[in-house]
């Protein structure tokens, strides 16, 4: 039997994601992991595609835009608190925060995040501004 896990959102990031967002790890089970992500105000992430995982994102703060492309399907959607979006396997994606505030979301990654080699940097919609 696996032990219960209870965590609070850390004050400092645990890592920086391959797309350039600050990551605060929350909890994980065998089928998926859960984390908080934050992109600084006015910033644009790197565009990436995941090799083996899918994600569901729930935006909790800030405003911005999310670009996704999979095959012939491509869209840019406005994001902000209350918006939920999926990143299916093999989808290229990139996002940007408005200048007013950082863009923050929580995400479930299925299966759990395997490490930085999971994400491949690709050409995106916008020129990234994060390191």
mmCIF file of C-alpha atoms in Angstrom:
data_model
loop_
_atom_site.group_PDB
_atom_site.id
_atom_site.type_symbol
_atom_site.label_atom_id
_atom_site.label_comp_id
_atom_site.label_asym_id
_atom_site.label_seq_id
_atom_site.Cartn_x
_atom_site.Cartn_y
_atom_site.Cartn_z
ATOM 1 C CA UNK A 1 0.000 0.000 0.000
ATOM 2 C CA UNK A 2 1.285 3.465 -0.900
ATOM 3 C CA UNK A 3 1.487 6.118 1.839
ATOM 4 C CA UNK A 4 -0.782 9.149 1.731
ATOM 5 C CA UNK A 5 0.796 12.377 0.498
ATOM 6 C CA UNK A 6 -0.170 15.873 1.649
ATOM 7 C CA UNK A 7 1.751 18.971 0.582
ATOM 8 C CA UNK A 8 1.362 22.717 0.475
ATOM 9 C CA UNK A 9 2.519 24.969 -2.321
ATOM 10 C CA UNK A 10 6.184 25.788 -1.716
ATOM 11 C CA UNK A 11 7.406 29.381 -1.532
ATOM 12 C CA UNK A 12 10.263 28.666 -3.953
ATOM 13 C CA UNK A 13 10.183 26.613 -7.166
ATOM 14 C CA UNK A 14 11.437 23.023 -7.059
ATOM 15 C CA UNK A 15 12.611 23.148 -10.678
ATOM 16 C CA UNK A 16 12.379 24.952 -13.994
ATOM 17 C CA UNK A 17 10.430 23.096 -16.683
ATOM 18 C CA UNK A 18 11.940 22.637 -20.164
ATOM 19 C CA UNK A 19 9.471 25.274 -21.403
ATOM 20 C CA UNK A 20 10.937 27.782 -18.916
ATOM 21 C CA UNK A 21 8.207 27.875 -16.259
ATOM 22 C CA UNK A 22 8.855 27.688 -12.515
ATOM 23 C CA UNK A 23 7.600 24.337 -11.175
ATOM 24 C CA UNK A 24 6.377 23.607 -7.660
ATOM 25 C CA UNK A 25 5.809 19.892 -7.176
ATOM 26 C CA UNK A 26 2.626 18.915 -5.351
ATOM 27 C CA UNK A 27 1.773 15.191 -5.306
ATOM 28 C CA UNK A 28 2.116 12.012 -7.352
ATOM 29 C CA UNK A 29 0.609 8.555 -7.680
ATOM 30 C CA UNK A 30 1.472 5.715 -10.025
ATOM 31 C CA UNK A 31 -0.927 7.021 -12.694
ATOM 32 C CA UNK A 32 0.002 10.696 -12.663
ATOM 33 C CA UNK A 33 1.654 13.667 -11.001
ATOM 34 C CA UNK A 34 0.345 17.114 -10.033
ATOM 35 C CA UNK A 35 2.296 20.378 -10.032
ATOM 36 C CA UNK A 36 1.950 24.164 -10.047
ATOM 37 C CA UNK A 37 3.541 26.155 -12.891
ATOM 38 C CA UNK A 38 4.189 29.890 -13.170
ATOM 39 C CA UNK A 39 5.360 32.031 -16.077
ATOM 40 C CA UNK A 40 6.467 35.610 -15.259
ATOM 41 C CA UNK A 41 4.320 38.555 -16.355
ATOM 42 C CA UNK A 42 4.964 39.421 -19.992
ATOM 43 C CA UNK A 43 7.008 36.252 -20.619
ATOM 44 C CA UNK A 44 6.734 33.740 -23.458
ATOM 45 C CA UNK A 45 7.600 30.076 -22.870
ATOM 46 C CA UNK A 46 9.659 27.827 -25.105
ATOM 47 C CA UNK A 47 7.528 25.709 -27.430
ATOM 48 C CA UNK A 48 7.802 22.002 -26.632
ATOM 49 C CA UNK A 49 6.263 18.629 -27.410
ATOM 50 C CA UNK A 50 6.087 15.760 -24.921
ATOM 51 C CA UNK A 51 7.359 12.307 -25.881
ATOM 52 C CA UNK A 52 5.251 10.055 -23.596
ATOM 53 C CA UNK A 53 2.946 12.108 -21.335
ATOM 54 C CA UNK A 54 -0.367 13.930 -21.620
ATOM 55 C CA UNK A 55 -1.485 16.800 -19.392
ATOM 56 C CA UNK A 56 -4.589 18.595 -18.174
ATOM 57 C CA UNK A 57 -4.057 22.224 -17.104
ATOM 58 C CA UNK A 58 -6.264 24.378 -14.830
ATOM 59 C CA UNK A 59 -5.391 28.095 -14.855
ATOM 60 C CA UNK A 60 -5.527 29.747 -11.437
ATOM 61 C CA UNK A 61 -4.057 33.254 -11.897
ATOM 62 C CA UNK A 62 -3.050 35.772 -14.541
ATOM 63 C CA UNK A 63 -4.092 36.010 -18.175
ATOM 64 C CA UNK A 64 -2.440 34.953 -21.385
ATOM 65 C CA UNK A 65 -2.654 32.766 -24.460
ATOM 66 C CA UNK A 66 -2.000 29.080 -25.185
ATOM 67 C CA UNK A 67 -0.963 27.818 -28.638
ATOM 68 C CA UNK A 68 -1.395 24.123 -29.495
ATOM 69 C CA UNK A 69 -0.713 22.229 -32.734
ATOM 70 C CA UNK A 70 -1.228 18.568 -33.513
ATOM 71 C CA UNK A 71 -1.072 17.544 -37.160
ATOM 72 C CA UNK A 72 -3.411 19.845 -39.109
ATOM 73 C CA UNK A 73 -5.220 21.025 -35.963
ATOM 74 C CA UNK A 74 -3.887 24.342 -34.614
ATOM 75 C CA UNK A 75 -5.336 26.987 -32.307
ATOM 76 C CA UNK A 76 -4.532 29.864 -29.975
ATOM 77 C CA UNK A 77 -6.886 30.284 -27.007
ATOM 78 C CA UNK A 78 -7.143 32.930 -24.318
ATOM 79 C CA UNK A 79 -6.391 31.562 -20.835
ATOM 80 C CA UNK A 80 -6.974 32.815 -17.336
ATOM 81 C CA UNK A 81 -8.520 31.756 -14.026
ATOM 82 C CA UNK A 82 -11.114 29.016 -14.493
ATOM 83 C CA UNK A 83 -9.918 27.852 -17.927
ATOM 84 C CA UNK A 84 -9.066 24.160 -18.306
ATOM 85 C CA UNK A 85 -7.041 22.880 -21.287
ATOM 86 C CA UNK A 86 -5.623 19.560 -22.448
ATOM 87 C CA UNK A 87 -2.208 18.795 -23.921
ATOM 88 C CA UNK A 88 -2.685 15.448 -25.697
ATOM 89 C CA UNK A 89 0.322 13.250 -26.440
ATOM 90 C CA UNK A 90 2.349 14.589 -29.364
ATOM 91 C CA UNK A 91 0.876 18.112 -29.232
ATOM 92 C CA UNK A 92 3.261 21.020 -29.739
ATOM 93 C CA UNK A 93 2.456 23.857 -27.354
ATOM 94 C CA UNK A 94 3.589 27.258 -26.155
ATOM 95 C CA UNK A 95 2.083 29.906 -23.912
ATOM 96 C CA UNK A 96 2.496 33.522 -22.972
ATOM 97 C CA UNK A 97 1.566 35.670 -19.979
ATOM 98 C CA UNK A 98 0.021 39.119 -20.233
ATOM 99 C CA UNK A 99 2.114 42.013 -18.966
ATOM 100 C CA UNK A 100 -0.112 42.630 -15.929
ATOM 101 C CA UNK A 101 0.615 39.518 -13.847
ATOM 102 C CA UNK A 102 2.310 36.091 -13.882
ATOM 103 C CA UNK A 103 0.345 33.274 -15.517
ATOM 104 C CA UNK A 104 -0.164 30.337 -13.128
ATOM 105 C CA UNK A 105 -1.770 26.935 -13.567
ATOM 106 C CA UNK A 106 -1.852 23.521 -11.975
ATOM 107 C CA UNK A 107 -1.447 20.441 -14.124
ATOM 108 C CA UNK A 108 -1.920 16.704 -13.952
ATOM 109 C CA UNK A 109 0.723 14.814 -15.938
ATOM 110 C CA UNK A 110 -0.159 11.236 -16.976
ATOM 111 C CA UNK A 111 1.845 9.095 -16.451
ATOM 112 C CA UNK A 112 4.016 10.946 -13.906
ATOM 113 C CA UNK A 113 6.705 13.269 -15.296
ATOM 114 C CA UNK A 114 9.739 11.103 -16.197
ATOM 115 C CA UNK A 115 12.375 13.883 -16.383
ATOM 116 C CA UNK A 116 13.645 16.706 -18.558
ATOM 117 C CA UNK A 117 14.332 14.415 -21.546
ATOM 118 C CA UNK A 118 10.518 14.093 -21.842
ATOM 119 C CA UNK A 119 10.139 17.488 -23.534
ATOM 120 C CA UNK A 120 11.616 18.334 -26.920
ATOM 121 C CA UNK A 121 11.971 22.016 -27.828
ATOM 122 C CA UNK A 122 10.235 22.788 -31.145
ATOM 123 C CA UNK A 123 9.444 25.830 -33.269
ATOM 124 C CA UNK A 124 6.464 27.644 -31.805
ATOM 125 C CA UNK A 125 4.058 30.477 -32.484
ATOM 126 C CA UNK A 126 6.078 33.193 -30.703
ATOM 127 C CA UNK A 127 9.727 33.953 -29.940
ATOM 128 C CA UNK A 128 10.447 32.728 -26.371
ATOM 129 C CA UNK A 129 11.629 35.244 -23.784
ATOM 130 C CA UNK A 130 12.426 32.907 -20.853
ATOM 131 C CA UNK A 131 15.939 31.560 -20.241
#
